[in-house]
Every structure is written in structure tokens, then in C-alpha cells.
Amino acid sequence: MKRGAVVSAQQLGFTGAEILQYRLLDTSPAVGIALKELRFPRDAVIGAVIKGRGVETPGGQTVLKPGDEVLVFALPSGLAEIDKFFTVERRKS
């Protein structure tokens, strides 16, 4: 079971592409790592990082922090892969 981070999602017309907004938790795998090191899927791109009340255009040196929100644009082929960067697997008890 996944816990976490999707704030909103919107499908883009007939393409099946989506815009997803994630809020990073302190336990999100992408926290503390420069974007160029993430090995993000080719079929997805982080288009904006929301930090507090400001919006940044991300670059390779951008490092995500807990509480940041990211807008991800993804084709259907990249959707399954991007969740692993922003969500945390809950351990079964």
C-alpha cells in the first residue's frame, strides 16, 4: 500500500498524458537528491517546484526538500515509474 504525496492529477485531453502535483514528505525517496541524479523516466518531466509561496523552474542542480511540491508532466508510459520518487511504501504489519 502506498502512502503519500499526490495532491492533484489532471489528464490532458486524448493523449493520456497527465499533470500530477506531488507534495514531498520527509521520507520521500527524491528528498535531498539533485534532480540530475534521480534517473527520472524519459516519458516524464518535472516542470515546476513550489517552495513555500514561490515557484521555481527546476534544473539539474535543484534539490528537493520536505514540504516542496512538484508538478510533473507525464506520458502514460511514464506514469507507473514516477510514483516511486515521491511516495513511500507502507510496511505491512
mmCIF file of C-alpha atoms in Angstrom:
data_model
loop_
_atom_site.group_PDB
_atom_site.id
_atom_site.type_symbol
_atom_site.label_atom_id
_atom_site.label_comp_id
_atom_site.label_asym_id
_atom_site.label_seq_id
_atom_site.Cartn_x
_atom_site.Cartn_y
_atom_site.Cartn_z
ATOM 1 C CA MET A 1 0.000 0.000 0.000
ATOM 2 C CA LYS A 2 1.379 3.403 -0.918
ATOM 3 C CA ARG A 3 1.114 6.448 1.271
ATOM 4 C CA GLY A 4 1.716 9.767 0.195
ATOM 5 C CA ALA A 5 2.101 12.543 -1.907
ATOM 6 C CA VAL A 6 -0.312 13.145 -4.772
ATOM 7 C CA VAL A 7 -2.038 16.482 -4.227
ATOM 8 C CA SER A 8 -3.822 16.595 -7.580
ATOM 9 C CA ALA A 9 -3.880 14.984 -11.006
ATOM 10 C CA GLN A 10 -5.327 16.099 -14.313
ATOM 11 C CA GLN A 11 -5.459 14.230 -17.606
ATOM 12 C CA LEU A 12 -4.508 16.148 -20.736
ATOM 13 C CA GLY A 13 -7.025 15.524 -23.485
ATOM 14 C CA PHE A 14 -6.878 12.481 -25.709
ATOM 15 C CA THR A 15 -3.150 11.817 -25.245
ATOM 16 C CA GLY A 16 -3.475 10.105 -21.880
ATOM 17 C CA ALA A 17 -0.708 12.366 -20.563
ATOM 18 C CA GLU A 18 -1.176 13.699 -17.043
ATOM 19 C CA ILE A 19 -0.111 16.596 -14.882
ATOM 20 C CA LEU A 20 0.490 15.421 -11.327
ATOM 21 C CA GLN A 21 1.223 17.536 -8.286
ATOM 22 C CA TYR A 22 3.146 15.832 -5.502
ATOM 23 C CA ARG A 23 3.942 17.093 -2.005
ATOM 24 C CA LEU A 24 7.214 15.687 -0.748
ATOM 25 C CA LEU A 25 7.313 14.042 2.638
ATOM 26 C CA ASP A 26 10.500 13.845 4.689
ATOM 27 C CA THR A 27 10.616 10.150 3.763
ATOM 28 C CA SER A 28 10.095 10.629 0.001
ATOM 29 C CA PRO A 29 12.935 8.963 -1.948
ATOM 30 C CA ALA A 30 13.577 12.128 -4.038
ATOM 31 C CA VAL A 31 14.271 14.356 -0.994
ATOM 32 C CA GLY A 32 17.844 15.567 -0.681
ATOM 33 C CA ILE A 33 18.978 14.416 -4.126
ATOM 34 C CA ALA A 34 19.861 16.680 -7.067
ATOM 35 C CA LEU A 35 17.357 16.168 -9.891
ATOM 36 C CA LYS A 36 20.119 15.167 -12.312
ATOM 37 C CA GLU A 37 20.842 12.161 -10.064
ATOM 38 C CA LEU A 38 17.246 10.846 -9.908
ATOM 39 C CA ARG A 39 17.200 8.853 -13.171
ATOM 40 C CA PHE A 40 13.720 10.160 -13.817
ATOM 41 C CA PRO A 41 11.790 8.367 -16.602
ATOM 42 C CA ARG A 42 12.243 9.738 -20.127
ATOM 43 C CA ASP A 43 8.474 9.987 -20.523
ATOM 44 C CA ALA A 44 8.069 12.416 -17.618
ATOM 45 C CA VAL A 45 9.454 15.802 -16.660
ATOM 46 C CA ILE A 46 9.349 17.937 -13.527
ATOM 47 C CA GLY A 47 8.050 21.240 -14.846
ATOM 48 C CA ALA A 48 7.948 23.301 -11.649
ATOM 49 C CA VAL A 49 8.899 23.155 -7.981
ATOM 50 C CA ILE A 50 6.728 25.008 -5.485
ATOM 51 C CA LYS A 51 8.679 26.066 -2.394
ATOM 52 C CA GLY A 52 6.500 27.855 0.124
ATOM 53 C CA ARG A 53 4.822 30.658 -1.797
ATOM 54 C CA GLY A 54 7.358 30.711 -4.636
ATOM 55 C CA VAL A 55 7.607 28.704 -7.832
ATOM 56 C CA GLU A 56 10.945 27.657 -9.329
ATOM 57 C CA THR A 57 11.835 26.289 -12.729
ATOM 58 C CA PRO A 58 13.857 23.194 -11.822
ATOM 59 C CA GLY A 59 17.295 22.404 -13.168
ATOM 60 C CA GLY A 60 19.714 19.532 -12.705
ATOM 61 C CA GLN A 61 21.157 21.091 -9.541
ATOM 62 C CA THR A 62 17.745 21.549 -7.896
ATOM 63 C CA VAL A 63 17.493 19.617 -4.632
ATOM 64 C CA LEU A 64 14.018 18.829 -3.321
ATOM 65 C CA LYS A 65 13.139 19.282 0.349
ATOM 66 C CA PRO A 66 10.292 18.017 2.534
ATOM 67 C CA GLY A 67 7.210 20.169 2.002
ATOM 68 C CA ASP A 68 8.178 21.110 -1.555
ATOM 69 C CA GLU A 69 5.602 20.391 -4.224
ATOM 70 C CA VAL A 70 6.471 19.342 -7.759
ATOM 71 C CA LEU A 71 4.427 19.492 -10.944
ATOM 72 C CA VAL A 72 5.151 16.502 -13.147
ATOM 73 C CA PHE A 73 4.094 16.181 -16.776
ATOM 74 C CA ALA A 74 3.996 12.511 -17.805
ATOM 75 C CA LEU A 75 3.025 10.411 -20.782
ATOM 76 C CA PRO A 76 1.108 7.222 -19.971
ATOM 77 C CA SER A 77 4.282 5.141 -20.377
ATOM 78 C CA GLY A 78 5.988 7.078 -17.553
ATOM 79 C CA LEU A 79 3.155 7.174 -15.017
ATOM 80 C CA ALA A 80 3.949 3.970 -13.151
ATOM 81 C CA GLU A 81 7.600 4.894 -12.710
ATOM 82 C CA ILE A 82 7.226 8.387 -11.265
ATOM 83 C CA ASP A 83 5.318 7.375 -8.142
ATOM 84 C CA LYS A 84 8.405 5.689 -6.720
ATOM 85 C CA PHE A 85 10.193 9.043 -6.467
ATOM 86 C CA PHE A 86 7.521 10.770 -4.413
ATOM 87 C CA THR A 87 5.606 8.130 -2.443
ATOM 88 C CA VAL A 88 6.618 5.831 0.368
ATOM 89 C CA GLU A 89 5.713 2.180 0.700
ATOM 90 C CA ARG A 90 3.978 1.401 3.965
ATOM 91 C CA ARG A 91 5.209 -1.694 5.671
ATOM 92 C CA LYS A 92 2.614 -4.331 6.280
ATOM 93 C CA SER A 93 2.120 -5.039 9.971
#
